Amino acid sequence: MNTMNHWQTSPLLMQLHKPGRIGVSLPVSETPVMDATAWFGEDACREGALPLPALSEPDAVRHFTALSQRNHGLDSGFYPLGSCTMKYNPKRNEELAALPGFAHLHPLQPDCEVQGALRLMHELGELLCALTGMDAATLQPAAGAQGETTGIAILKAWHLSRGDTGRTKILVPDSSHGTNPATAAMAGFQVVVLPSDARGCVDPEVVRRAAGPDTAGLMLTNPNTLGLFEPDIAEIAEIVHHAGGLLYYDGANMNAIMGVSRPGDMGFDIAHINVHKTLSTPHGGGGPGAGPVMVKAFLEPFLPSPVIVKKEAGYEREEERPNSIGKVKAFYGNFGILVRAYAYLRTMGNTGLHLASRHAVLHANYLRVRLSGTYLIPHDGLCMHEFVLSAEKQAGRGLTAMVLAKNLIDAGMHPPTVYFPLIVKEAMMVEPTETESRETLDRFADEMIRLAALTDDELEHALHAPYGTPVTRLDEVAAARKPVLCDCMGIT
Ligand SMILES: *Cc1c(COP(=O)(O)O)cnc(C)c1O
C-alpha cells in the first residue's frame, strides 16, 4: 500500500485557497447581469460572494486525485469483505453504461423514443427471473435493503388482500444480516429470532415450533452468512407454507449458487438480488445501487409501478396497477446500474455465471483449508463462497480480530468483515470472490499465518497498526453518527 506521507499532510481545498487565483477561463458573458435583489428581495440574497476556494486547475486535480488514492478499492487491492461480495467491476460494463443512448436518456421521454432502454429493463427482469427461479421482477429498489423493504411490503399486501390480518410475526435466523430483522421491524412486524443449531444452520424443528397462524413469513439467506448451504431448506419451506406464511429470500449471497440452485426451486416466494454483489456492478460510495425484487406469479399484481410489459407494438410502461404497493423509487430505479448488470449477465452467459459461482466457492474453500491449521473455524467443513474463522485462540495474547484487520491494512489488503456474524466470537468473515488469482489468495493466507506467529515483541508493534494510513484507530460510531462535514468552511 502507498504509504507516502503526503497522505497525512494533504491540505483541504480551503487551505489551498489564494484570493484571485482562478481555475477556469470562460469568454466574457454577453448576458446582462441580473439584479437578484430586485427579484427576490434583500432578505433572500447573500451579502457577499460564496466562500468558495480559489485555486488553479492542476491544484484541484491533484487534490481530488490524492483523495481518491486514500481509498482502498477493488482496483487497488484484495478486498475479501465477507457478505459484501466485493467482486471485480469489469470495465466493459462502464463503457456500455456510458453509451450516449443510455447515459443521456430522460425518464420522461415517451415510450417510442426509449424502446432500447425499455427492452433492456424487460430482458434484465426476465434474466433475473431465470437466475432465481421466479416469475416477475421489479428493478426499482436502489439497494438490497430497499429490496427487502419492497419484498416485505409485497408479503404484507398479499396477506392483507386475503383479509388475513393476524399475521404479525416474521421469523429470522440469528445468523441473518442486520437488514433482515430491521426490515421486518420497519414493516411493522414482530421479529422472532431462530437460534442456529450446532451445524450453524436452521433446524426445521425450531421453525416448526415457531411457525403458526400469526406467522407472516420467514426471511433467509442461503447460503447463510456463515457461508453454509441450508440443507433443510425444502422442509423449512414446507413448514412455513403449511403455517400460511411466505418465504423471503435475501439474495445477497447468490454469488455462490448461480446456475447451481435457485431460490424459486427451494420454495421461496420473493427474492431480491444485490446486483453490486452478484452481478459485478460497483458498490460505489454508498450508491447508486440496485436491489431488484423477483416474485412468484401470484404476487405479480403487488409489484411497484410501473412494470415494463412487452406488447405487439413494442415495450410499454404499465402505470395502472390497482394492487401495486406503489412506487419505491423515482421512475425505474438506477438505470445506469441496471445497464451494467445486464452487460454482465449477457457477457457471462449461462456457462460463465455457473463457472463464476464455482470459482467463488473453490477460492473460499482454498483459503479455509489453508487457514484451518492456524485459526479456529467453528463451522468447519465444505463452505460456499465465504467462511467464518475465529481469532479466539489468538485473542488471548491480544491478537484480536480487530488487530488482525488493522495489520492487513498495512499489508495492502482490505480486512475481511469482522465481528459478524454475531454468533461467532472474534469472527472474521472471508469472501475472496472468484476473480482473484491463486497468488493473491496465497498472499492473504501467508499474511494471516505470519500474523498469528508474531513474537511478543513484534506483537507489541502490531497492536498499534495501521501505520501507513492517514488515520488509524477511528471512533467508527461517532464518525457515522456525528460526522463533521462543513467545519472548515466556517459554516455550522
Ligand atoms: C449486503 C447484504 C444485505 C444488504 O444489501 P445492501 O445492498 O447493502 O442494502 C442484506 N443481506 C445480506 C446477507 C447482505 O450481505
Short mmCIF file of C-alpha atoms and ligand atoms in Angstrom, two decimals:
data_model
loop_
_atom_site.label_atom_id
_atom_site.label_comp_id
_atom_site.label_asym_id
_atom_site.label_seq_id
_atom_site.Cartn_x
_atom_site.Cartn_y
_atom_site.Cartn_z
CA MET A 1 0.00 0.00 0.00
CA ASN A 2 1.06 3.53 -0.72
CA THR A 3 2.46 4.93 2.50
CA MET A 4 3.71 8.28 1.20
CA ASN A 5 3.27 10.79 3.94
CA HIS A 6 1.56 13.38 1.76
CA TRP A 7 -1.50 11.48 2.92
CA GLN A 8 -1.07 12.85 6.37
CA THR A 9 -0.40 16.38 5.22
CA SER A 10 -2.65 16.72 2.18
CA PRO A 11 -4.33 20.11 2.72
CA LEU A 12 -8.02 20.84 2.34
CA LEU A 13 -9.25 22.86 -0.64
CA MET A 14 -9.99 25.79 1.67
CA GLN A 15 -6.38 25.74 2.84
CA LEU A 16 -5.14 25.87 -0.78
CA HIS A 17 -7.28 28.95 -1.40
CA LYS A 18 -5.40 32.01 -2.80
CA PRO A 19 -7.64 35.02 -3.40
CA GLY A 20 -7.84 35.85 -7.11
CA ARG A 21 -6.46 32.54 -8.35
CA ILE A 22 -8.76 31.01 -10.91
CA GLY A 23 -9.13 27.55 -12.45
CA VAL A 24 -11.37 28.30 -15.42
CA SER A 25 -11.17 30.59 -18.44
CA LEU A 26 -14.56 31.46 -19.83
CA PRO A 27 -15.38 34.01 -22.56
CA VAL A 28 -16.79 37.29 -21.31
CA SER A 29 -20.54 36.88 -20.87
CA GLU A 30 -22.77 38.88 -23.20
CA THR A 31 -25.80 38.32 -21.00
CA PRO A 32 -26.59 41.34 -18.82
CA VAL A 33 -26.16 40.71 -15.11
CA MET A 34 -29.50 40.42 -13.36
CA ASP A 35 -30.22 42.34 -10.17
CA ALA A 36 -31.17 39.48 -7.91
CA THR A 37 -32.30 41.72 -5.05
CA ALA A 38 -34.96 43.29 -7.31
CA TRP A 39 -36.36 39.85 -8.00
CA PHE A 40 -36.03 38.09 -4.69
CA GLY A 41 -35.72 40.93 -2.17
CA GLU A 42 -32.76 41.87 0.02
CA ASP A 43 -33.55 39.28 2.64
CA ALA A 44 -33.23 36.34 0.29
CA CYS A 45 -29.86 37.43 -1.12
CA ARG A 46 -26.38 36.72 0.11
CA GLU A 47 -24.39 39.72 1.30
CA GLY A 48 -21.05 38.74 -0.18
CA ALA A 49 -19.59 36.17 -2.54
CA LEU A 50 -19.82 32.48 -1.64
CA PRO A 51 -16.74 31.43 0.34
CA LEU A 52 -15.51 29.06 -2.36
CA PRO A 53 -11.82 28.25 -2.55
CA ALA A 54 -9.91 29.93 -5.39
CA LEU A 55 -7.26 27.69 -6.91
CA SER A 56 -5.79 26.54 -10.21
CA GLU A 57 -6.98 23.54 -12.19
CA PRO A 58 -3.84 21.43 -11.52
CA ASP A 59 -4.17 22.07 -7.78
CA ALA A 60 -7.79 20.96 -7.87
CA VAL A 61 -6.94 17.84 -9.91
CA ARG A 62 -4.13 16.88 -7.56
CA HIS A 63 -6.34 17.37 -4.54
CA PHE A 64 -9.05 15.04 -5.81
CA THR A 65 -6.56 12.51 -7.16
CA ALA A 66 -4.85 12.41 -3.76
CA LEU A 67 -8.21 11.89 -2.08
CA SER A 68 -9.07 9.05 -4.45
CA GLN A 69 -5.74 7.38 -3.61
CA ARG A 70 -6.60 7.35 0.08
CA ASN A 71 -9.27 4.78 -0.61
CA HIS A 72 -8.66 1.11 -0.84
CA GLY A 73 -10.76 -0.02 -3.77
CA LEU A 74 -11.24 -3.15 -5.81
CA ASP A 75 -8.94 -1.67 -8.41
CA SER A 76 -6.18 -1.18 -5.84
CA GLY A 77 -6.07 -4.48 -4.00
CA PHE A 78 -7.56 -7.59 -2.44
CA TYR A 79 -10.92 -6.96 -0.77
CA PRO A 80 -12.24 -10.13 0.95
CA LEU A 81 -15.08 -8.38 2.78
CA GLY A 82 -17.38 -11.28 3.66
CA SER A 83 -21.07 -10.99 2.79
CA CYS A 84 -20.35 -7.83 0.76
CA THR A 85 -19.01 -9.74 -2.28
CA MET A 86 -16.53 -7.18 -3.49
CA LYS A 87 -16.04 -8.72 -6.89
CA TYR A 88 -14.17 -7.03 -9.68
CA ASN A 89 -16.16 -4.46 -11.70
CA PRO A 90 -15.45 -5.22 -15.38
CA LYS A 91 -14.53 -2.06 -17.29
CA ARG A 92 -16.61 -3.21 -20.25
CA ASN A 93 -19.73 -2.60 -18.15
CA GLU A 94 -18.66 1.00 -17.61
CA GLU A 95 -18.16 1.59 -21.32
CA LEU A 96 -21.58 0.18 -22.16
CA ALA A 97 -23.36 2.20 -19.48
CA ALA A 98 -21.64 5.33 -20.81
CA LEU A 99 -23.02 4.90 -24.34
CA PRO A 100 -24.86 8.15 -25.11
CA GLY A 101 -28.05 6.24 -25.97
CA PHE A 102 -28.15 5.03 -22.36
CA ALA A 103 -26.39 7.81 -20.48
CA HIS A 104 -28.34 10.74 -21.98
CA LEU A 105 -31.87 9.41 -21.61
CA HIS A 106 -34.53 11.31 -19.74
CA PRO A 107 -37.02 9.27 -17.72
CA LEU A 108 -39.95 11.29 -19.09
CA GLN A 109 -39.22 10.56 -22.77
CA PRO A 110 -42.15 8.79 -24.46
CA ASP A 111 -42.07 5.01 -24.88
CA CYS A 112 -41.45 5.27 -28.63
CA GLU A 113 -38.14 7.09 -28.08
CA VAL A 114 -36.73 4.71 -25.47
CA GLN A 115 -37.56 1.26 -26.81
CA GLY A 116 -33.98 0.08 -26.35
CA ALA A 117 -33.90 1.06 -22.68
CA LEU A 118 -37.30 -0.49 -22.02
CA ARG A 119 -36.23 -3.66 -23.77
CA LEU A 120 -33.05 -3.81 -21.71
CA MET A 121 -35.01 -3.49 -18.46
CA HIS A 122 -37.62 -6.01 -19.59
CA GLU A 123 -34.96 -8.54 -20.59
CA LEU A 124 -32.99 -7.92 -17.41
CA GLY A 125 -36.13 -8.76 -15.42
CA GLU A 126 -36.50 -11.98 -17.41
CA LEU A 127 -32.85 -12.93 -16.91
CA LEU A 128 -33.11 -12.30 -13.18
CA CYS A 129 -36.24 -14.47 -13.01
CA ALA A 130 -34.42 -17.25 -14.85
CA LEU A 131 -31.44 -16.92 -12.49
CA THR A 132 -33.59 -17.04 -9.34
CA GLY A 133 -36.42 -19.32 -10.48
CA MET A 134 -39.08 -16.63 -10.16
CA ASP A 135 -41.81 -15.29 -12.46
CA ALA A 136 -41.89 -11.49 -12.35
CA ALA A 137 -39.50 -8.70 -11.36
CA THR A 138 -39.22 -5.06 -10.35
CA LEU A 139 -35.93 -3.27 -10.90
CA GLN A 140 -36.87 -0.22 -8.86
CA PRO A 141 -35.28 -0.75 -5.40
CA ALA A 142 -31.95 1.03 -5.02
CA ALA A 143 -30.19 -1.48 -2.74
CA GLY A 144 -30.50 -4.89 -1.16
CA ALA A 145 -32.00 -3.38 1.97
CA GLN A 146 -34.59 -1.49 -0.08
CA GLY A 147 -35.31 -4.70 -1.97
CA GLU A 148 -36.08 -6.32 1.38
CA THR A 149 -38.41 -3.47 2.31
CA THR A 150 -40.15 -3.80 -1.06
CA GLY A 151 -40.42 -7.58 -0.77
CA ILE A 152 -41.80 -7.49 2.76
CA ALA A 153 -44.31 -4.79 1.73
CA ILE A 154 -45.46 -7.18 -1.02
CA LEU A 155 -45.69 -10.03 1.50
CA LYS A 156 -47.78 -7.85 3.80
CA ALA A 157 -50.02 -6.63 0.97
CA TRP A 158 -50.70 -10.23 -0.04
CA HIS A 159 -51.79 -11.28 3.46
CA LEU A 160 -54.00 -8.19 3.80
CA SER A 161 -55.52 -8.71 0.34
CA ARG A 162 -56.84 -12.03 1.64
CA GLY A 163 -58.26 -10.41 4.76
CA ASP A 164 -55.64 -12.20 6.85
CA THR A 165 -54.81 -9.55 9.45
CA GLY A 166 -53.50 -11.79 12.23
CA ARG A 167 -50.04 -12.40 10.76
CA THR A 168 -47.83 -10.21 12.90
CA LYS A 169 -44.56 -12.15 13.09
CA ILE A 170 -41.57 -12.69 10.81
CA LEU A 171 -39.08 -15.47 11.56
CA VAL A 172 -35.39 -14.59 11.13
CA PRO A 173 -32.39 -16.82 11.99
CA ASP A 174 -29.79 -15.43 14.42
CA SER A 175 -27.11 -15.64 11.71
CA SER A 176 -29.03 -13.23 9.49
CA HIS A 177 -27.76 -9.92 8.17
CA GLY A 178 -28.95 -6.99 10.31
CA THR A 179 -31.07 -5.64 7.48
CA ASN A 180 -33.44 -8.65 7.76
CA PRO A 181 -34.75 -8.01 11.28
CA ALA A 182 -34.56 -4.24 10.63
CA THR A 183 -36.75 -4.61 7.53
CA ALA A 184 -39.29 -6.80 9.30
CA ALA A 185 -39.49 -4.38 12.24
CA MET A 186 -39.80 -1.34 9.96
CA ALA A 187 -42.68 -3.02 8.14
CA GLY A 188 -44.45 -3.32 11.49
CA PHE A 189 -43.80 -6.99 12.19
CA GLN A 190 -42.58 -8.58 15.37
CA VAL A 191 -39.24 -10.30 14.80
CA VAL A 192 -38.89 -13.88 16.04
CA VAL A 193 -35.22 -14.89 16.14
CA LEU A 194 -34.47 -18.55 15.35
CA PRO A 195 -31.29 -19.82 17.04
CA SER A 196 -28.88 -21.64 14.69
CA ASP A 197 -28.04 -25.24 15.57
CA ALA A 198 -24.59 -26.75 16.13
CA ARG A 199 -24.09 -27.01 12.36
CA GLY A 200 -24.62 -23.23 12.02
CA CYS A 201 -27.90 -23.85 10.17
CA VAL A 202 -31.62 -23.53 10.76
CA ASP A 203 -33.18 -26.63 12.36
CA PRO A 204 -36.59 -27.45 10.83
CA GLU A 205 -37.86 -28.39 14.32
CA VAL A 206 -37.11 -24.87 15.55
CA VAL A 207 -39.10 -23.47 12.62
CA ARG A 208 -41.95 -25.89 13.30
CA ARG A 209 -42.20 -24.72 16.90
CA ALA A 210 -42.09 -21.04 15.92
CA ALA A 211 -44.47 -21.14 12.96
CA GLY A 212 -48.22 -20.70 13.44
CA PRO A 213 -51.30 -18.71 12.47
CA ASP A 214 -49.50 -15.46 13.41
CA THR A 215 -46.52 -16.16 11.08
CA ALA A 216 -46.38 -13.76 8.14
CA GLY A 217 -43.20 -15.29 6.78
CA LEU A 218 -39.56 -16.28 7.10
CA MET A 219 -36.56 -14.31 5.85
CA LEU A 220 -33.50 -16.35 4.99
CA THR A 221 -30.28 -16.10 3.02
CA ASN A 222 -28.97 -19.33 1.54
CA PRO A 223 -26.05 -19.94 1.72
CA ASN A 224 -26.30 -18.25 5.11
CA THR A 225 -23.87 -15.71 6.49
CA LEU A 226 -21.62 -18.47 7.83
CA GLY A 227 -21.16 -19.45 4.18
CA LEU A 228 -23.12 -22.67 4.69
CA PHE A 229 -25.88 -24.00 2.46
CA GLU A 230 -29.04 -24.66 4.49
CA PRO A 231 -29.56 -28.37 3.73
CA ASP A 232 -33.10 -28.48 5.14
CA ILE A 233 -34.45 -25.59 3.12
CA ALA A 234 -37.12 -27.67 1.32
CA GLU A 235 -38.54 -28.92 4.61
CA ILE A 236 -38.35 -25.43 6.14
CA ALA A 237 -40.26 -24.00 3.15
CA GLU A 238 -42.95 -26.61 3.55
CA ILE A 239 -43.35 -25.88 7.26
CA VAL A 240 -43.69 -22.12 6.68
CA HIS A 241 -46.11 -22.55 3.79
CA HIS A 242 -48.15 -25.06 5.76
CA ALA A 243 -48.48 -22.46 8.53
CA GLY A 244 -49.74 -19.95 5.93
CA GLY A 245 -46.59 -17.82 5.75
CA LEU A 246 -44.43 -16.82 2.79
CA LEU A 247 -40.67 -17.21 2.31
CA TYR A 248 -38.43 -14.26 1.56
CA TYR A 249 -35.01 -14.96 0.06
CA ASP A 250 -32.23 -12.50 0.86
CA GLY A 251 -30.28 -12.88 -2.38
CA ALA A 252 -27.14 -11.13 -1.22
CA ASN A 253 -25.36 -14.47 -1.32
CA MET A 254 -26.50 -15.53 -4.80
CA ASN A 255 -22.89 -15.33 -5.97
CA ALA A 256 -22.35 -18.79 -4.53
CA ILE A 257 -25.10 -20.59 -6.41
CA MET A 258 -25.61 -19.07 -9.87
CA GLY A 259 -26.57 -21.84 -12.28
CA VAL A 260 -26.40 -24.36 -9.43
CA SER A 261 -29.59 -23.82 -7.45
CA ARG A 262 -32.39 -21.26 -7.42
CA PRO A 263 -34.39 -19.74 -4.57
CA GLY A 264 -37.60 -20.26 -6.58
CA ASP A 265 -36.91 -24.01 -6.64
CA MET A 266 -36.03 -24.04 -2.93
CA GLY A 267 -39.58 -22.83 -2.16
CA PHE A 268 -39.08 -19.08 -1.78
CA ASP A 269 -41.90 -16.76 -2.91
CA ILE A 270 -39.98 -13.46 -3.01
CA ALA A 271 -36.28 -12.73 -3.54
CA HIS A 272 -34.04 -9.75 -4.01
CA ILE A 273 -30.64 -9.75 -5.64
CA ASN A 274 -27.83 -7.32 -4.87
CA VAL A 275 -26.50 -6.55 -8.33
CA HIS A 276 -23.46 -4.85 -6.70
CA LYS A 277 -22.55 -8.18 -5.18
CA THR A 278 -23.55 -10.96 -7.52
CA LEU A 279 -23.62 -9.12 -10.83
CA SER A 280 -20.37 -7.11 -10.55
CA THR A 281 -21.80 -3.58 -10.57
CA PRO A 282 -19.86 -1.07 -8.44
CA HIS A 283 -20.73 -0.72 -4.76
CA GLY A 284 -19.85 2.94 -5.07
CA GLY A 285 -19.57 5.20 -2.06
CA GLY A 286 -22.95 4.03 -0.82
CA GLY A 287 -24.65 4.28 -4.19
CA PRO A 288 -26.22 4.42 -6.62
CA GLY A 289 -27.14 0.76 -6.40
CA ALA A 290 -29.89 -1.63 -7.31
CA GLY A 291 -31.70 -4.41 -5.49
CA PRO A 292 -34.23 -5.89 -7.95
CA VAL A 293 -37.01 -7.99 -6.43
CA MET A 294 -38.40 -11.11 -8.06
CA VAL A 295 -41.66 -12.81 -7.08
CA LYS A 296 -43.72 -15.87 -7.91
CA ALA A 297 -46.62 -15.27 -10.32
CA PHE A 298 -49.31 -14.97 -7.62
CA LEU A 299 -47.52 -11.91 -6.18
CA GLU A 300 -47.03 -10.10 -9.51
CA PRO A 301 -50.04 -7.76 -9.05
CA PHE A 302 -48.37 -6.28 -5.96
CA LEU A 303 -45.12 -5.22 -7.67
CA PRO A 304 -44.31 -1.48 -7.65
CA SER A 305 -45.43 0.52 -10.67
CA PRO A 306 -44.53 0.92 -13.42
CA VAL A 307 -43.65 -2.52 -14.74
CA ILE A 308 -42.39 -2.85 -18.28
CA VAL A 309 -44.53 -5.02 -20.49
CA LYS A 310 -43.96 -6.32 -23.99
CA LYS A 311 -46.85 -5.67 -26.37
CA GLU A 312 -47.13 -6.34 -30.07
CA ALA A 313 -46.30 -2.72 -30.89
CA GLY A 314 -43.26 -2.68 -28.60
CA TYR A 315 -42.36 -2.17 -24.95
CA GLU A 316 -44.60 -0.11 -22.68
CA ARG A 317 -44.60 1.17 -19.15
CA GLU A 318 -47.62 -0.09 -17.27
CA GLU A 319 -48.51 2.52 -14.65
CA GLU A 320 -52.07 1.48 -13.75
CA ARG A 321 -51.66 -1.33 -11.26
CA PRO A 322 -54.54 -1.35 -8.76
CA ASN A 323 -52.97 -3.82 -6.32
CA SER A 324 -49.45 -2.40 -6.50
CA ILE A 325 -47.69 -1.44 -3.28
CA GLY A 326 -46.89 1.85 -5.06
CA LYS A 327 -43.55 3.31 -6.05
CA VAL A 328 -40.41 2.66 -4.01
CA LYS A 329 -38.04 4.82 -6.05
CA ALA A 330 -38.33 7.52 -8.69
CA PHE A 331 -39.06 6.21 -12.18
CA TYR A 332 -37.32 2.83 -12.84
CA GLY A 333 -34.54 2.69 -10.28
CA ASN A 334 -30.89 3.39 -11.04
CA PHE A 335 -30.89 2.74 -14.75
CA GLY A 336 -27.12 3.07 -15.31
CA ILE A 337 -26.54 0.30 -12.78
CA LEU A 338 -29.14 -1.88 -14.48
CA VAL A 339 -27.25 -1.50 -17.78
CA ARG A 340 -24.09 -2.75 -16.08
CA ALA A 341 -25.90 -5.75 -14.57
CA TYR A 342 -27.41 -6.60 -17.95
CA ALA A 343 -24.00 -6.30 -19.62
CA TYR A 344 -22.51 -8.68 -17.06
CA LEU A 345 -25.26 -11.28 -17.47
CA ARG A 346 -25.02 -11.15 -21.27
CA THR A 347 -21.22 -11.27 -21.24
CA MET A 348 -21.05 -14.26 -18.92
CA GLY A 349 -23.93 -16.33 -20.27
CA ASN A 350 -25.13 -19.49 -18.55
CA THR A 351 -21.76 -21.19 -18.59
CA GLY A 352 -19.86 -18.14 -17.38
CA LEU A 353 -22.19 -17.46 -14.45
CA HIS A 354 -22.04 -21.09 -13.38
CA LEU A 355 -18.24 -21.03 -13.53
CA ALA A 356 -18.09 -17.75 -11.60
CA SER A 357 -20.03 -19.31 -8.72
CA ARG A 358 -17.97 -22.48 -8.77
CA HIS A 359 -14.74 -20.49 -8.65
CA ALA A 360 -16.08 -18.31 -5.84
CA VAL A 361 -16.74 -21.48 -3.84
CA LEU A 362 -13.38 -23.02 -4.75
CA HIS A 363 -11.48 -19.88 -3.67
CA ALA A 364 -13.27 -19.71 -0.33
CA ASN A 365 -12.57 -23.37 0.37
CA TYR A 366 -8.93 -22.97 -0.63
CA LEU A 367 -8.46 -20.19 1.92
CA ARG A 368 -10.49 -22.02 4.56
CA VAL A 369 -8.25 -25.08 4.29
CA ARG A 370 -5.04 -23.01 4.22
CA LEU A 371 -6.07 -21.15 7.40
CA SER A 372 -7.68 -24.01 9.32
CA GLY A 373 -4.37 -25.19 10.78
CA THR A 374 -3.80 -21.76 12.33
CA TYR A 375 -7.22 -20.37 13.18
CA LEU A 376 -10.30 -21.92 14.66
CA ILE A 377 -13.00 -22.48 12.04
CA PRO A 378 -16.08 -23.04 14.22
CA HIS A 379 -18.32 -24.44 11.47
CA ASP A 380 -15.68 -26.31 9.52
CA GLY A 381 -16.46 -28.45 6.51
CA LEU A 382 -17.19 -27.50 2.90
CA CYS A 383 -18.25 -23.89 2.69
CA MET A 384 -19.83 -21.96 -0.14
CA HIS A 385 -18.50 -18.56 -1.30
CA GLU A 386 -17.33 -17.44 2.15
CA PHE A 387 -16.35 -18.82 5.53
CA VAL A 388 -16.06 -17.50 9.05
CA LEU A 389 -12.91 -18.02 11.08
CA SER A 390 -12.47 -17.16 14.73
CA ALA A 391 -9.42 -15.44 16.20
CA GLU A 392 -10.44 -16.69 19.64
CA LYS A 393 -7.18 -18.64 20.17
CA GLN A 394 -5.08 -15.62 19.11
CA ALA A 395 -7.15 -13.05 21.03
CA GLY A 396 -5.79 -14.36 24.34
CA ARG A 397 -2.44 -12.67 23.54
CA GLY A 398 -4.14 -9.53 22.26
CA LEU A 399 -4.21 -10.55 18.62
CA THR A 400 -7.92 -9.94 18.24
CA ALA A 401 -9.92 -9.89 15.01
CA MET A 402 -9.62 -6.08 15.11
CA VAL A 403 -5.81 -6.15 15.47
CA LEU A 404 -5.52 -8.66 12.63
CA ALA A 405 -7.74 -6.46 10.49
CA LYS A 406 -5.64 -3.35 11.16
CA ASN A 407 -2.43 -5.22 10.26
CA LEU A 408 -3.88 -6.47 7.00
CA ILE A 409 -4.37 -2.84 6.00
CA ASP A 410 -0.62 -2.27 6.30
CA ALA A 411 -0.10 -5.29 4.04
CA GLY A 412 -2.15 -3.55 1.34
CA MET A 413 -5.27 -5.68 1.76
CA HIS A 414 -8.75 -4.76 2.85
CA PRO A 415 -9.63 -6.71 6.00
CA PRO A 416 -12.41 -9.29 5.98
CA THR A 417 -15.69 -8.44 7.70
CA VAL A 418 -15.03 -8.55 11.45
CA TYR A 419 -17.27 -9.36 14.42
CA PHE A 420 -20.02 -10.59 12.12
CA PRO A 421 -21.96 -12.85 12.18
CA LEU A 422 -22.64 -12.18 15.84
CA ILE A 423 -22.82 -15.88 16.76
CA VAL A 424 -19.05 -16.40 16.29
CA LYS A 425 -16.55 -14.91 18.76
CA GLU A 426 -13.73 -12.83 17.25
CA ALA A 427 -15.29 -13.51 13.86
CA MET A 428 -13.56 -12.78 10.56
CA MET A 429 -15.72 -13.46 7.58
CA VAL A 430 -13.64 -14.09 4.49
CA GLU A 431 -15.06 -13.86 0.97
CA PRO A 432 -12.29 -13.87 -1.63
CA THR A 433 -14.61 -13.86 -4.73
CA GLU A 434 -13.92 -15.66 -7.99
CA THR A 435 -11.83 -13.01 -9.69
CA GLU A 436 -8.69 -13.28 -7.53
CA SER A 437 -5.59 -15.18 -8.62
CA ARG A 438 -4.04 -18.04 -6.69
CA GLU A 439 -1.07 -15.75 -5.89
CA THR A 440 -3.36 -13.16 -4.30
CA LEU A 441 -5.13 -15.79 -2.23
CA ASP A 442 -1.77 -17.13 -1.06
CA ARG A 443 -0.51 -13.69 -0.16
CA PHE A 444 -3.54 -13.22 2.10
CA ALA A 445 -3.19 -16.66 3.69
CA ASP A 446 0.57 -16.15 4.19
CA GLU A 447 -0.03 -12.83 5.91
CA MET A 448 -2.72 -14.23 8.21
CA ILE A 449 -0.43 -17.12 9.17
CA ARG A 450 2.54 -14.76 9.67
CA LEU A 451 0.49 -12.52 11.96
CA ALA A 452 -0.61 -15.47 14.09
CA ALA A 453 3.08 -16.36 14.64
CA LEU A 454 4.30 -12.89 15.75
CA THR A 455 6.70 -12.89 18.70
CA ASP A 456 5.74 -10.89 21.79
CA ASP A 457 7.98 -8.00 20.71
CA GLU A 458 6.52 -7.93 17.21
CA LEU A 459 3.05 -8.14 18.66
CA GLU A 460 3.63 -5.01 20.71
CA HIS A 461 4.25 -3.14 17.45
CA ALA A 462 1.31 -4.84 15.68
CA LEU A 463 -1.12 -3.75 18.37
CA HIS A 464 -0.88 -0.16 17.14
CA ALA A 465 -1.29 -0.81 13.43
CA PRO A 466 -2.08 0.51 10.90
CA TYR A 467 1.00 2.65 10.32
CA GLY A 468 0.55 3.54 6.63
CA THR A 469 -2.82 5.30 6.63
CA PRO A 470 -3.85 8.94 7.14
CA VAL A 471 -5.89 7.97 10.19
CA THR A 472 -5.53 4.89 12.34
CA ARG A 473 -7.96 3.96 15.08
CA LEU A 474 -11.22 5.74 14.41
CA ASP A 475 -14.24 6.04 16.60
CA GLU A 476 -16.42 4.41 13.97
CA VAL A 477 -19.67 5.00 15.82
CA ALA A 478 -19.05 8.73 16.27
CA ALA A 479 -17.87 9.03 12.65
CA ALA A 480 -21.18 7.58 11.46
CA ARG A 481 -23.46 9.29 13.97
CA LYS A 482 -21.81 12.70 14.29
CA PRO A 483 -19.89 13.34 11.07
CA VAL A 484 -18.09 16.69 10.84
CA LEU A 485 -18.89 17.82 7.32
CA CYS A 486 -18.58 21.59 6.98
CA ASP A 487 -16.32 22.75 9.77
CA CYS A 488 -13.59 24.13 7.51
CA MET A 489 -15.89 26.50 5.61
CA GLY A 490 -16.85 28.32 8.75
CA ILE A 491 -20.43 27.16 8.30
CA THR A 492 -22.06 25.18 11.05
C1 LIG B 1 -25.24 -6.78 1.76
C2 LIG B 1 -26.32 -7.57 2.38
C3 LIG B 1 -27.60 -7.04 2.56
C4 LIG B 1 -27.94 -5.58 2.29
O1 LIG B 1 -27.72 -5.17 1.00
P1 LIG B 1 -27.40 -3.64 0.64
O2 LIG B 1 -27.40 -3.61 -0.85
O3 LIG B 1 -26.09 -3.32 1.26
O4 LIG B 1 -28.51 -2.81 1.20
C5 LIG B 1 -28.58 -7.88 3.06
N1 LIG B 1 -28.32 -9.15 3.39
C6 LIG B 1 -27.10 -9.70 3.25
C7 LIG B 1 -26.87 -11.14 3.62
C8 LIG B 1 -26.05 -8.93 2.74
O5 LIG B 1 -24.83 -9.45 2.62
#
